[in-house]
Short mmCIF file of C-alpha atoms in Angstrom, two decimals:
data_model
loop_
_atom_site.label_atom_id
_atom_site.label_comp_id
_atom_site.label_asym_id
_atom_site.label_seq_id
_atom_site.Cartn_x
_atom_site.Cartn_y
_atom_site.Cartn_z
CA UNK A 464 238.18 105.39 -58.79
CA UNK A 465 241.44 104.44 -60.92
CA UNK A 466 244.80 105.68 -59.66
CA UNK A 467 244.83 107.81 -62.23
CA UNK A 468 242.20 109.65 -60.89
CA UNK A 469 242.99 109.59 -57.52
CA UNK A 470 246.22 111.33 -58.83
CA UNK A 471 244.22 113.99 -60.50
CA UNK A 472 242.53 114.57 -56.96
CA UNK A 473 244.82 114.60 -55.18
CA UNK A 474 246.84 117.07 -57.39
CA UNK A 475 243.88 119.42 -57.50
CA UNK A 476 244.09 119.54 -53.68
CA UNK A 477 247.44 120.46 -53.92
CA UNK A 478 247.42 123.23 -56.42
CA UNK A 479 244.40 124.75 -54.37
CA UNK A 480 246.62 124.89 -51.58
CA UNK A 481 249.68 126.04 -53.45
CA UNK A 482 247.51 129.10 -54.24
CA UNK A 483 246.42 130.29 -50.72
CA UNK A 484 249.69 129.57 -49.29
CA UNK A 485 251.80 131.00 -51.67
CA UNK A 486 249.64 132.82 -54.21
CA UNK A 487 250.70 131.41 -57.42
CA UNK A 488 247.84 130.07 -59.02
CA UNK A 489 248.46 126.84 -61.27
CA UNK A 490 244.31 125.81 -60.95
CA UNK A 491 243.66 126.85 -64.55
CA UNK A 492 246.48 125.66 -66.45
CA UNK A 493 245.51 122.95 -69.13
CA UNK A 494 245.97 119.47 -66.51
CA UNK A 495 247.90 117.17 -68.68
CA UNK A 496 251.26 119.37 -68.91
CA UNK A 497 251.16 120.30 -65.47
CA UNK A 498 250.34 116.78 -64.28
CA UNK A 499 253.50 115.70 -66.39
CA UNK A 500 255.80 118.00 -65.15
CA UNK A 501 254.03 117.61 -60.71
CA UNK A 502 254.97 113.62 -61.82
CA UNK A 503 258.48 114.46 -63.17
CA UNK A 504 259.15 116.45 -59.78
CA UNK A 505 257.39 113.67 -57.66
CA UNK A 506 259.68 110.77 -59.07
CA UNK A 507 262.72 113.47 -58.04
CA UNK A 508 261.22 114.16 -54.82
CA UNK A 509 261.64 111.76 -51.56
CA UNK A 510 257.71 111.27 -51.60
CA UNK A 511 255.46 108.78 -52.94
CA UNK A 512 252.77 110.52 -53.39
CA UNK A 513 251.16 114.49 -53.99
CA UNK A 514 249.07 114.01 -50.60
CA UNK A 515 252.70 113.32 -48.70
CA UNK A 516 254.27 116.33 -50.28
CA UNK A 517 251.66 118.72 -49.62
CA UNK A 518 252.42 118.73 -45.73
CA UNK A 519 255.96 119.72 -46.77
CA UNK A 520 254.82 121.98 -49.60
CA UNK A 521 253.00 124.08 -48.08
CA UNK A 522 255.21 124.33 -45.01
CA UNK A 523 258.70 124.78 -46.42
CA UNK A 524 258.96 127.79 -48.94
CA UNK A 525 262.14 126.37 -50.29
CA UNK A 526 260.51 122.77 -51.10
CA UNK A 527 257.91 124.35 -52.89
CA UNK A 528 260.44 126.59 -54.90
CA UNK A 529 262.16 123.45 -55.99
CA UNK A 530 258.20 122.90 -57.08
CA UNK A 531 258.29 126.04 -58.89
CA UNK A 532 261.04 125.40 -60.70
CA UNK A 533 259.88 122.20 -61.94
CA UNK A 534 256.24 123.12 -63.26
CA UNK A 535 257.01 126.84 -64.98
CA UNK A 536 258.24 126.27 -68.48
CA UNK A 537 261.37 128.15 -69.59
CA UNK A 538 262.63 126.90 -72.89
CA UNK A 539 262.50 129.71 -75.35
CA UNK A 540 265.78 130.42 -77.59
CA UNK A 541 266.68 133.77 -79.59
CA UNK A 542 264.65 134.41 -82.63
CA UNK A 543 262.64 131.78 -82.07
CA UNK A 544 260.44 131.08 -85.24
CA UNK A 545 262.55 133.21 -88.28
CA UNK A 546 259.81 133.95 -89.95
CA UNK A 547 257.97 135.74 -86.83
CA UNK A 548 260.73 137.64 -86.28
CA UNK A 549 261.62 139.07 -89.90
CA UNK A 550 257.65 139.29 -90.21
CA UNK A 551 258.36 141.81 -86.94
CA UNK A 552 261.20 143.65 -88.58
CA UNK A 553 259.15 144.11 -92.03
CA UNK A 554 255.91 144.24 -91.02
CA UNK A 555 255.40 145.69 -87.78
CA UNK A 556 258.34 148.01 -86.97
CA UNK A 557 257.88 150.24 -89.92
CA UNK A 558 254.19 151.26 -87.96
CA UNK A 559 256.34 151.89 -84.78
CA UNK A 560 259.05 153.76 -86.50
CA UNK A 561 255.60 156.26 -87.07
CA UNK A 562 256.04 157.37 -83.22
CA UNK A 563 258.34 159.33 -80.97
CA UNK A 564 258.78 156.07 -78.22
CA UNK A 565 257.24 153.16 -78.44
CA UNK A 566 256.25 150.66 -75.32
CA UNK A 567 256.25 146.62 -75.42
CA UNK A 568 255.08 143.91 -72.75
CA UNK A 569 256.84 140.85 -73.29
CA UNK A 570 254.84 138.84 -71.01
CA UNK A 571 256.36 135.41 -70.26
CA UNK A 572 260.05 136.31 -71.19
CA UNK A 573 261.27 133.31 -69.28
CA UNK A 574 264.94 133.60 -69.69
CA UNK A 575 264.65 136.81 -71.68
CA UNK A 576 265.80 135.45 -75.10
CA UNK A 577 263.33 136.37 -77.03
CA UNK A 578 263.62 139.92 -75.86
CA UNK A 579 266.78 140.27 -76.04
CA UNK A 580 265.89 139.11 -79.82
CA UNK A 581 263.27 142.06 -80.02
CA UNK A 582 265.82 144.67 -79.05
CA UNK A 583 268.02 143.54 -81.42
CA UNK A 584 265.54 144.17 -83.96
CA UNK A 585 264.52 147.28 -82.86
CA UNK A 586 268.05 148.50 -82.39
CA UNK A 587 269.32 147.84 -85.99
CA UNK A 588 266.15 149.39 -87.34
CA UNK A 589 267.40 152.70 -85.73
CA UNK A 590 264.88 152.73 -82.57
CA UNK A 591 267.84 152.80 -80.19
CA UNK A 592 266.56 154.45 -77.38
CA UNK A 593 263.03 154.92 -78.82
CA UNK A 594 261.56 152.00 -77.08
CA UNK A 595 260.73 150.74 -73.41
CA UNK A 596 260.38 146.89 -73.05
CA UNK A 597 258.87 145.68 -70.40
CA UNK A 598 259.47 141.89 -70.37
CA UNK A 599 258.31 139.80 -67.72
CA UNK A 600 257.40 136.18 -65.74
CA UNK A 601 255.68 134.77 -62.85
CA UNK A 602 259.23 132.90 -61.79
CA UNK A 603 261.59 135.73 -60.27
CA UNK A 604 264.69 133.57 -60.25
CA UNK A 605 264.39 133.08 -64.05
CA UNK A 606 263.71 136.99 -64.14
CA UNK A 607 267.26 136.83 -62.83
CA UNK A 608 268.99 135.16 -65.48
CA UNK A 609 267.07 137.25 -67.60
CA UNK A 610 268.69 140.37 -66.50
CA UNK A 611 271.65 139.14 -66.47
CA UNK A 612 271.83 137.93 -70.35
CA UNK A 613 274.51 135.21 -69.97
CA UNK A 614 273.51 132.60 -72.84
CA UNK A 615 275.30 128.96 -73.80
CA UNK A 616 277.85 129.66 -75.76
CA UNK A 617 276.62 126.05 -77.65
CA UNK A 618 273.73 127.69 -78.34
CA UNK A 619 275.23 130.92 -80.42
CA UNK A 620 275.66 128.13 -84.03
CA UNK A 621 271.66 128.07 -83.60
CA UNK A 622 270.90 131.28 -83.01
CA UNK A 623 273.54 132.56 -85.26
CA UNK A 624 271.36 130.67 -87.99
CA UNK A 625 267.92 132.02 -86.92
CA UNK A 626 269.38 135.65 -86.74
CA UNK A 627 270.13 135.38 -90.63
CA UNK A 628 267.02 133.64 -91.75
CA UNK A 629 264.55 136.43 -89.64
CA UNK A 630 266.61 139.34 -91.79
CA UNK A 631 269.41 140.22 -89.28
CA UNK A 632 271.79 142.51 -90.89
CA UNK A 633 275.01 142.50 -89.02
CA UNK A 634 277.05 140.15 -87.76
CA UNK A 635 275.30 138.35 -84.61
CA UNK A 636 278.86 137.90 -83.03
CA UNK A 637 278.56 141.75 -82.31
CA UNK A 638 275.96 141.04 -79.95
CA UNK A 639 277.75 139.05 -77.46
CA UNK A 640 281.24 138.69 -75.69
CA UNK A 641 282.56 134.84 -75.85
CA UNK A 642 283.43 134.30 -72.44
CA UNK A 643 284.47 130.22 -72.01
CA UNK A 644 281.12 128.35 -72.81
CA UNK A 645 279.16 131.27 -72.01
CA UNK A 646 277.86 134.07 -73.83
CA UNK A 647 277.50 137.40 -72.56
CA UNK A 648 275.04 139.22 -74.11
CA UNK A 649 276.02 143.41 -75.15
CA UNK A 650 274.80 146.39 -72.72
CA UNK A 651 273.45 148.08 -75.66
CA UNK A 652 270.77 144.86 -75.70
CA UNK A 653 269.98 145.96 -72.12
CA UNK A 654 269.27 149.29 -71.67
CA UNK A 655 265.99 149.57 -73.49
CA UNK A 656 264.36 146.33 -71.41
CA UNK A 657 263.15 146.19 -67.72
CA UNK A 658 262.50 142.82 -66.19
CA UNK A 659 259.44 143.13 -63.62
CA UNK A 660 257.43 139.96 -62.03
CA UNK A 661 254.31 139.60 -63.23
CA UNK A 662 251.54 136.80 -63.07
CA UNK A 663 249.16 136.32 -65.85
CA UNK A 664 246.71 134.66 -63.30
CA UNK A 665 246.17 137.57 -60.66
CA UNK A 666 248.06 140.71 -62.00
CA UNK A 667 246.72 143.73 -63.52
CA UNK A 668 247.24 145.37 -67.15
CA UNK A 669 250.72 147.07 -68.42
CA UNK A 670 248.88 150.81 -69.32
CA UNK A 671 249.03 152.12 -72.86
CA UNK A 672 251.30 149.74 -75.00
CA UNK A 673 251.93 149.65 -78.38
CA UNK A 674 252.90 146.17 -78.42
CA UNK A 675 252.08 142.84 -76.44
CA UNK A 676 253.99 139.58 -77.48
CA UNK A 677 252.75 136.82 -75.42
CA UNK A 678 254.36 133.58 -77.24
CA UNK A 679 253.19 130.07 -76.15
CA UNK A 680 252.64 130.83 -72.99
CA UNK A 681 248.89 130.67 -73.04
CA UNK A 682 249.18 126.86 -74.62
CA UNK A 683 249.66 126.01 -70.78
CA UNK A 684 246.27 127.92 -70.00
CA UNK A 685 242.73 126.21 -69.83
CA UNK A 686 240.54 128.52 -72.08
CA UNK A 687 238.89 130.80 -69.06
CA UNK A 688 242.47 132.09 -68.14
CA UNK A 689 243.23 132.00 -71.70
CA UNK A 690 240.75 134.30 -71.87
CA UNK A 691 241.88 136.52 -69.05
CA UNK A 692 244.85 137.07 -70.62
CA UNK A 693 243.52 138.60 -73.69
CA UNK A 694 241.30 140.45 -71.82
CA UNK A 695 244.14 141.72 -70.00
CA UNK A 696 246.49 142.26 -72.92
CA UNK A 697 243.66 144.06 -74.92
CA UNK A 698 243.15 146.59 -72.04
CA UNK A 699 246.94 147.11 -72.01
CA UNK A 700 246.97 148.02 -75.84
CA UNK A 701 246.65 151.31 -77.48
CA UNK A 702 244.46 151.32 -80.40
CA UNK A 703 246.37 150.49 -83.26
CA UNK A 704 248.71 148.68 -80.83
CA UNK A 705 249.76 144.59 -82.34
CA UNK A 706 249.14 141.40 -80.50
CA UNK A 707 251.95 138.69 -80.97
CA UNK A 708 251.13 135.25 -80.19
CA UNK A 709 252.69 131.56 -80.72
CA UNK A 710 252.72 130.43 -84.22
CA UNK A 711 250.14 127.69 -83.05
CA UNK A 712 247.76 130.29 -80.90
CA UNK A 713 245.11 132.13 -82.78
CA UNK A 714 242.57 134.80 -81.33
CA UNK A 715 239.90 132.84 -83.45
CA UNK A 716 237.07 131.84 -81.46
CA UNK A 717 238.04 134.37 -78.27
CA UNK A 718 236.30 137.24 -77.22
CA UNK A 719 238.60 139.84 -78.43
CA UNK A 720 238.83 137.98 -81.73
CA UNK A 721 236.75 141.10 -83.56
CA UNK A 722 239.01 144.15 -82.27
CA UNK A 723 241.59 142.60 -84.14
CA UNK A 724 242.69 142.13 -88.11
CA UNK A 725 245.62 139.66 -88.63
CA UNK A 726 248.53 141.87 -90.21
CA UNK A 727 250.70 138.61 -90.79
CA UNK A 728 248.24 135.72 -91.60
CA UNK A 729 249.81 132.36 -89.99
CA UNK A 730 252.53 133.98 -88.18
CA UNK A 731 249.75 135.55 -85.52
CA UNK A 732 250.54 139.40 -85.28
CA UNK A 733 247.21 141.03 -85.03
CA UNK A 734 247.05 144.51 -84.82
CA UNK A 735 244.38 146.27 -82.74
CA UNK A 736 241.46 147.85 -84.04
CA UNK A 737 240.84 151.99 -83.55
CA UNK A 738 237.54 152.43 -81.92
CA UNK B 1410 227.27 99.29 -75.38
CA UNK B 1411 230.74 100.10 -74.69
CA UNK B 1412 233.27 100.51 -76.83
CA UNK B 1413 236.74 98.15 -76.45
CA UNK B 1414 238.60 101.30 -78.11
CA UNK B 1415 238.49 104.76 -78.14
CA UNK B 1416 241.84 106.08 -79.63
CA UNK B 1417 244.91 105.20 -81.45
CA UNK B 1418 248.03 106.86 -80.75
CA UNK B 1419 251.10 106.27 -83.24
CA UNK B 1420 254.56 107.22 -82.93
CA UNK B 1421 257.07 106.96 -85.87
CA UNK B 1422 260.48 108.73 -86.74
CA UNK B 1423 262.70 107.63 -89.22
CA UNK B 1424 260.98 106.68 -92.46
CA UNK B 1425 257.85 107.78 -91.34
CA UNK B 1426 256.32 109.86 -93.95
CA UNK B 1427 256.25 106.75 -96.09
CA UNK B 1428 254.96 104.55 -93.41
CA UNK B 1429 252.05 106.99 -92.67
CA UNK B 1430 251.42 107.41 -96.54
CA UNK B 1431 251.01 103.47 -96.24
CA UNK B 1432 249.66 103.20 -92.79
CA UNK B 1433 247.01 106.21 -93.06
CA UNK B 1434 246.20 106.04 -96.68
CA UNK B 1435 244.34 101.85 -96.54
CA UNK B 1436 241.99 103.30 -93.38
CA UNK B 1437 238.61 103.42 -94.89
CA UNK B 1438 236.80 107.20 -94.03
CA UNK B 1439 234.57 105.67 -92.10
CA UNK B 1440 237.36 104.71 -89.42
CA UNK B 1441 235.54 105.12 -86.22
CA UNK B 1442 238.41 106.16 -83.91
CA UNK B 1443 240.99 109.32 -83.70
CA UNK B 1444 244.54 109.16 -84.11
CA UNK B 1445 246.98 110.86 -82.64
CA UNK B 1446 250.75 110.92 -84.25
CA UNK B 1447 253.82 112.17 -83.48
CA UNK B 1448 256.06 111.84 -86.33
CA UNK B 1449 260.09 113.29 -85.55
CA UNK B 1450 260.54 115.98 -87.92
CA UNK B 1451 263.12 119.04 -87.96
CA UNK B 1452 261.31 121.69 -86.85
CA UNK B 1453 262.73 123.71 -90.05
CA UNK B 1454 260.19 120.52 -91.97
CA UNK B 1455 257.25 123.42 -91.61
CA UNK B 1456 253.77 121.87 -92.19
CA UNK B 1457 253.34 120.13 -95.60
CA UNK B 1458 252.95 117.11 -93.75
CA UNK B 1459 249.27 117.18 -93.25
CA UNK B 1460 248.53 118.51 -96.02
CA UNK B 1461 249.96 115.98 -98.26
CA UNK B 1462 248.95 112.99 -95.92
CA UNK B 1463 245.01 114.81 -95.95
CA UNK B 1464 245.04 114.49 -100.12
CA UNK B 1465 246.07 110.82 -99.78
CA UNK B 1466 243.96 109.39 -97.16
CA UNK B 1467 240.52 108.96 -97.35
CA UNK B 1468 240.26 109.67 -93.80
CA UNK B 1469 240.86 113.68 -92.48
CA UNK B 1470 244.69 114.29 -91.29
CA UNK B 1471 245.19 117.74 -89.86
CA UNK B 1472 247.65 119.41 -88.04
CA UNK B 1473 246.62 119.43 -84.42
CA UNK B 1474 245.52 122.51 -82.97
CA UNK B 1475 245.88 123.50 -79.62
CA UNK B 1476 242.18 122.65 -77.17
CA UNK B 1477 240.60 121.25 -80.44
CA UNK B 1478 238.44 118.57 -79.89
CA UNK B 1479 239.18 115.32 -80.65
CA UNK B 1480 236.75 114.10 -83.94
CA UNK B 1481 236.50 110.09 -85.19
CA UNK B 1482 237.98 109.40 -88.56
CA UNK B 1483 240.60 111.96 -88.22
CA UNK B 1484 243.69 111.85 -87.84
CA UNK B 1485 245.64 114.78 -85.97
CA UNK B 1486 249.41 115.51 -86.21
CA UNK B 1487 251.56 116.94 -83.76
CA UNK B 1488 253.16 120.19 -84.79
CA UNK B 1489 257.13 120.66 -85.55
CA UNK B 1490 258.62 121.67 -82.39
CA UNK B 1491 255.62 121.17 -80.10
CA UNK B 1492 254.64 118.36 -77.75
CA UNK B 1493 251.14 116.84 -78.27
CA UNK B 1494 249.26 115.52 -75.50
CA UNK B 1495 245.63 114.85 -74.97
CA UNK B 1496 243.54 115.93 -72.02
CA UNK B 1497 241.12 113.67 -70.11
CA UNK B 1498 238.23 115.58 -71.01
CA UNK B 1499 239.54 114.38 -74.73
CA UNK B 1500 240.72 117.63 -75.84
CA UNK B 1501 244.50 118.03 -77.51
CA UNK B 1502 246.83 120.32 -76.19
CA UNK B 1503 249.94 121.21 -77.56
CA UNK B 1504 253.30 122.44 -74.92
CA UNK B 1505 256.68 124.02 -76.02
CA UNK B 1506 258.30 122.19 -72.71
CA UNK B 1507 261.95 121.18 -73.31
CA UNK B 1508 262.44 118.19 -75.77
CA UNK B 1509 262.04 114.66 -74.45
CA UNK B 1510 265.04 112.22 -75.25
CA UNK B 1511 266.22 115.11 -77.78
CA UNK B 1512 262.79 114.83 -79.32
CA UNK B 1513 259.90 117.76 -79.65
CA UNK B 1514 256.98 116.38 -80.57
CA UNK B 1515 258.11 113.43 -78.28
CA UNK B 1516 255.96 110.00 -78.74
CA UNK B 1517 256.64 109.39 -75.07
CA UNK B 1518 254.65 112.37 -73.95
CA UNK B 1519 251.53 111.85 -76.29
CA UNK B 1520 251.55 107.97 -75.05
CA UNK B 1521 251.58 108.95 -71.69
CA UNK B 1522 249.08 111.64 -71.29
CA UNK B 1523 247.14 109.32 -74.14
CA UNK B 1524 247.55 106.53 -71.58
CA UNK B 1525 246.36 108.79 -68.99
CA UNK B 1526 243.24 110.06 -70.78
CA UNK B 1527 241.46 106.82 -72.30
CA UNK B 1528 243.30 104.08 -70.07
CA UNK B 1529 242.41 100.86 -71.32
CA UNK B 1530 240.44 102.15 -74.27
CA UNK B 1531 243.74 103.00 -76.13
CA UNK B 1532 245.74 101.51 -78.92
CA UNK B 1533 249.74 102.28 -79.26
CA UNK B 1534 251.47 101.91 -82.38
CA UNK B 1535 255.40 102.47 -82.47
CA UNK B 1536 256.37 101.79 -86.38
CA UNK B 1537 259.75 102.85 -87.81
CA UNK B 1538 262.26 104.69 -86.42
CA UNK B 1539 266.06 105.54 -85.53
CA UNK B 1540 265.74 106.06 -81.64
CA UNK B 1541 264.07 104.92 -78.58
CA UNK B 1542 261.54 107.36 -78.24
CA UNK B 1543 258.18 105.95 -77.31
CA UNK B 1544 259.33 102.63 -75.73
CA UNK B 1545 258.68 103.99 -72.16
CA UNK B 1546 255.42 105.37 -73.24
CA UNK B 1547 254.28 102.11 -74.95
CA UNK B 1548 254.99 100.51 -71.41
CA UNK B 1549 252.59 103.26 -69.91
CA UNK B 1550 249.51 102.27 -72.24
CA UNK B 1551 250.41 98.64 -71.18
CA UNK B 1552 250.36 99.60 -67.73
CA UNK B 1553 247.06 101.35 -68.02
CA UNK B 1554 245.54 98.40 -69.51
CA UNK B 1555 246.02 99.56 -73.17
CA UNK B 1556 246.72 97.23 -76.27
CA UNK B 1557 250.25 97.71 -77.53
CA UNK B 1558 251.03 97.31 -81.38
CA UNK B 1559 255.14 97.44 -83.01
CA UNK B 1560 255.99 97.39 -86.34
CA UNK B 1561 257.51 93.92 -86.79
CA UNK B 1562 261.95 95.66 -86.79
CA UNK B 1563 262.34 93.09 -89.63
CA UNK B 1564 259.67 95.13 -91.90
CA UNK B 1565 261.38 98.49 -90.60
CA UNK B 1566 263.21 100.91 -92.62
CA UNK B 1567 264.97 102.05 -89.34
CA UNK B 1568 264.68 99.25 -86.76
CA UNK B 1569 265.84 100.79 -83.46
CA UNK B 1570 262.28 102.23 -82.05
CA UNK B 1571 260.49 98.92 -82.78
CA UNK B 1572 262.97 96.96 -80.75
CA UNK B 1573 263.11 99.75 -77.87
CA UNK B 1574 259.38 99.16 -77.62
CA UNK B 1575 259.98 95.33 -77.58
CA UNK B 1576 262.53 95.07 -74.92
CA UNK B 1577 260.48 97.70 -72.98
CA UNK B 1578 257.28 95.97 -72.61
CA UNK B 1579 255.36 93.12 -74.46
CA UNK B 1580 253.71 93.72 -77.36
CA UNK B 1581 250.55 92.36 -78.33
CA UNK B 1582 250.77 92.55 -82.07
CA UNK B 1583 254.26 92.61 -83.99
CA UNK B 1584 253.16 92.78 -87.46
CA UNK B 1585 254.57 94.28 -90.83
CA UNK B 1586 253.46 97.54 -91.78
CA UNK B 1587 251.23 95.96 -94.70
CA UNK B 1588 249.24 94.38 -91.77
CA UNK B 1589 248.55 96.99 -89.24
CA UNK B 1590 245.90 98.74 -91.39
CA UNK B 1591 243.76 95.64 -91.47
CA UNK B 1592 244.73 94.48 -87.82
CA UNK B 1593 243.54 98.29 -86.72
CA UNK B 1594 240.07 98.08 -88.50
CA UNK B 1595 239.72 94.16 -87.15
CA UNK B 1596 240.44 95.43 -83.44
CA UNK B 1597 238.01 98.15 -83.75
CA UNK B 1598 235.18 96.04 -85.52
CA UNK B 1599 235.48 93.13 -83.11
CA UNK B 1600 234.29 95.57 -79.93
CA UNK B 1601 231.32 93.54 -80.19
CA UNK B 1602 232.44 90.79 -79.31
CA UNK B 1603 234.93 92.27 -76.49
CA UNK B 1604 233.26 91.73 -73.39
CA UNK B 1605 231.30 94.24 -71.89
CA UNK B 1606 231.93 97.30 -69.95
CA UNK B 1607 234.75 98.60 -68.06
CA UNK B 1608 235.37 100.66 -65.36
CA UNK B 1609 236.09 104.34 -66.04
CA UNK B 1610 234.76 104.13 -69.22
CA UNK B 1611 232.70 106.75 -70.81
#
């Protein structure tokens, strides 16, 4: 046995015990990410190796949030991917615009950007107050940042851009209040979205949805939790309800694949079959 | 009998579309190993890449999908504004993590997990480019017992990720780019005479 695989041992042991201890449950998530980002921590970490840190792991809660920290992903920006979003504002809003209140799961939201992004969508195409968003992540400190909507003012040239290019009509200054280098994102943006922990690995459905956006969150997954997840997002939808995915995730080849038609070909918004 | 090679993972930036045009386009379609390339693009570049590199080559490019299956003879791209890496089990997967040395794809993180999935079966390739991206993951497929291949800096449009790979670990080939497509297919037909099997292999 190399020390590679001793490695990959040893960090299976670890992740099993992660999930008694503490109940998150990083055994199905695709090994070479996770294994780069464990390794990242370990080189941070006083320890030499995954079989020393377990002891303290699994003892210390606050070691293992430190742990946490390291192996969830959280990058996301606003309107990531233009074209998925104005694809959202042409394509799919004009079906939800058809009911009295609409309800959306972001699962995943991370630091809540591309919510935030989804209200402001929703809000200029007059569904203020028509819609609940329920946006949410396995990492409760990041659901914290989420809520509170405080964004780098560096990033605001960036996301300025991909406002305009997904079809945003006003002026994306209106959306925040410059405070130093941060960016305070407006109420308005807030009261429509409720930040809730949820884990895709051992949680149940969000009832009766019209909308699920789950964006490259599943790349992370090995394909039996990947499969889970749809499973769990189609028993959350309504019929006639959409499914948004990454731009490089595609229901092809899943289970679900044949409940679903593709209402934006390459930009993965399916939309859920009636009966 | 086993084979001396199993993979070939390239990492280029600046200048790069020409250098795979070159690089990709001499490899006869019955190449008998995968590549995997991460080429720096703006993630606004969208994904004509592929496509343009697929009607050139006589080999198969493709954009890489996520949990695809690595095939011989083809060659897979990473996306704009994903990382690539490969599993052990030989499947790709792609991750949105942050960018690596301001890069996403990142060569460092395909040559690594790369490194980590077919050990001393790989083949690195660093060729043209204005950073240091890949250097540390060149020393990686060293470490793991890999064979490590740099575009000679002279014969580079953009010299700077060559010599980053130099000073980072030795090279076992520095060649021009007009070289590497016949060094490649002379490293993979002389497995026969490599000597014989290695440990953790296949």
């Amino acid at each position: 046995m190399d020390a590679g695989e001793l490695e990959d041992v040893e960090i299976r042991l670890l992740l099993e015990g992660l999930q008694r201890v503490y109940g998150y449950d990083f055994r199905d998530y695709a090994e070479a990410s996770i294994k780069r980002r464990l390794s990242h921590w370990l080189a941070e970490s006083a320890f030499a190796t995954f079989s020393q840190a377990q002891s303290d792991l699994l003892r210390d809660p606050q070691l293992f949030a430190s742990l946490l920290q390291g192996i969830t992903v959280n990058v996301t920006e606003m309107f990531r991917d233009p074209a998925f979003f104005k694809a959202i504002r042409e394509q799919l809003v004009p079906f939800l615009k058809t009911y009295p209140f609409v309800k959306i799961w972001h699962a995943g939201c991370a630091t809540g950007e591309e919510a935030y992004s989804m209200a402001i969508v929703l809000n200029e195409e007059g569904m203020t107050g028509r819609y609940r968003m329920y946006a949410t992540d396995i990492d409760e400190a990041v659901l914290q940042r989420a809520q509170e909507g405080v964004l780098p003012m560096a990033e605001m040239q960036s996301y300025t851009r991909n406002y305009q290019k997904s079809g945003g009509r006003a002026s994306f200054a209106d959306y925040y209040t410059a405070r130093y280098d941060r960016a305070i994102l407006s109420a308005e943006l807030k009261a429509g979205i409720v930040f809730a922990p949820h884990n895709l690995t051992s949680d149940a459905e969000f009832g009766e949805m019209n909308v699920v956006l789950c964006r490259n969150v599943m790349i992370y997954f090995k394909p039996a939790l990947k499969e889970r997840c749809l499973r769990l997002f189609d028993a959350s939808l309504l019929p006639g309800g959409f499914l948004c995915l990454g731009l490089k995730e595609t229901l092809d080849g899943r289970e679900t694949r044949g409940a679903y038609q593709e209402l934006a070909p390459g930009l993965r918004i399916y939309r859920k079959r009636y009966g | 009998m086993a084979k001396r090679f199993r993979a070939v993972a390239i990492g280029v930036s600046f200048g790069g579309v020409q250098a795979l045009k070159l690089l990709l386009g001499r490899l006869p379609a019955d190449f008998p190993l995968p590549l995997l390339i991460v080429q720096h693009l703006s993630p606004e570049a969208g994904d004509g890449l592929a496509e343009l590199l697929d009607e050139l080559c006589a080999i198969r490019v493709k954009e890489a999908d996520e949990q695809e299956r690595i095939a011989p003879g083809t060659a897979y791209l990473a996306p704009p504004n994903y990382h690539l890496l490969v599993e052990r089990d030989g499947s790709l997967s792609l991750a949105a993590d942050a960018r690596v040395s301001y890069a996403r794809p990142s060569v460092d993180v395909l040559f690594e997990s790369a490194a980590a999935a077919f050990g001393s079966t790989l083949i690195g390739v660093i060729l043209t480019g204005a950073n240091g991206d890949g250097s540390s993951g060149l020393r990686t497929v060293k470490q793991m017992g890999g064979l490590a291949i740099v575009q000679d800096p002279e014969d580079a449009p953009a010299q700077q990720m060559p010599l980053a790979a130099l000073a980072a670990t030795r090279a076992d080939h520095v060649v021009p780019l007009e070289a590497m497509t016949a060094l490649l297919c002379r490293l993979v037909a002389g497995e026969a005479a490599a000597a014989g099997r290695r440990p953790g292999d296949g």
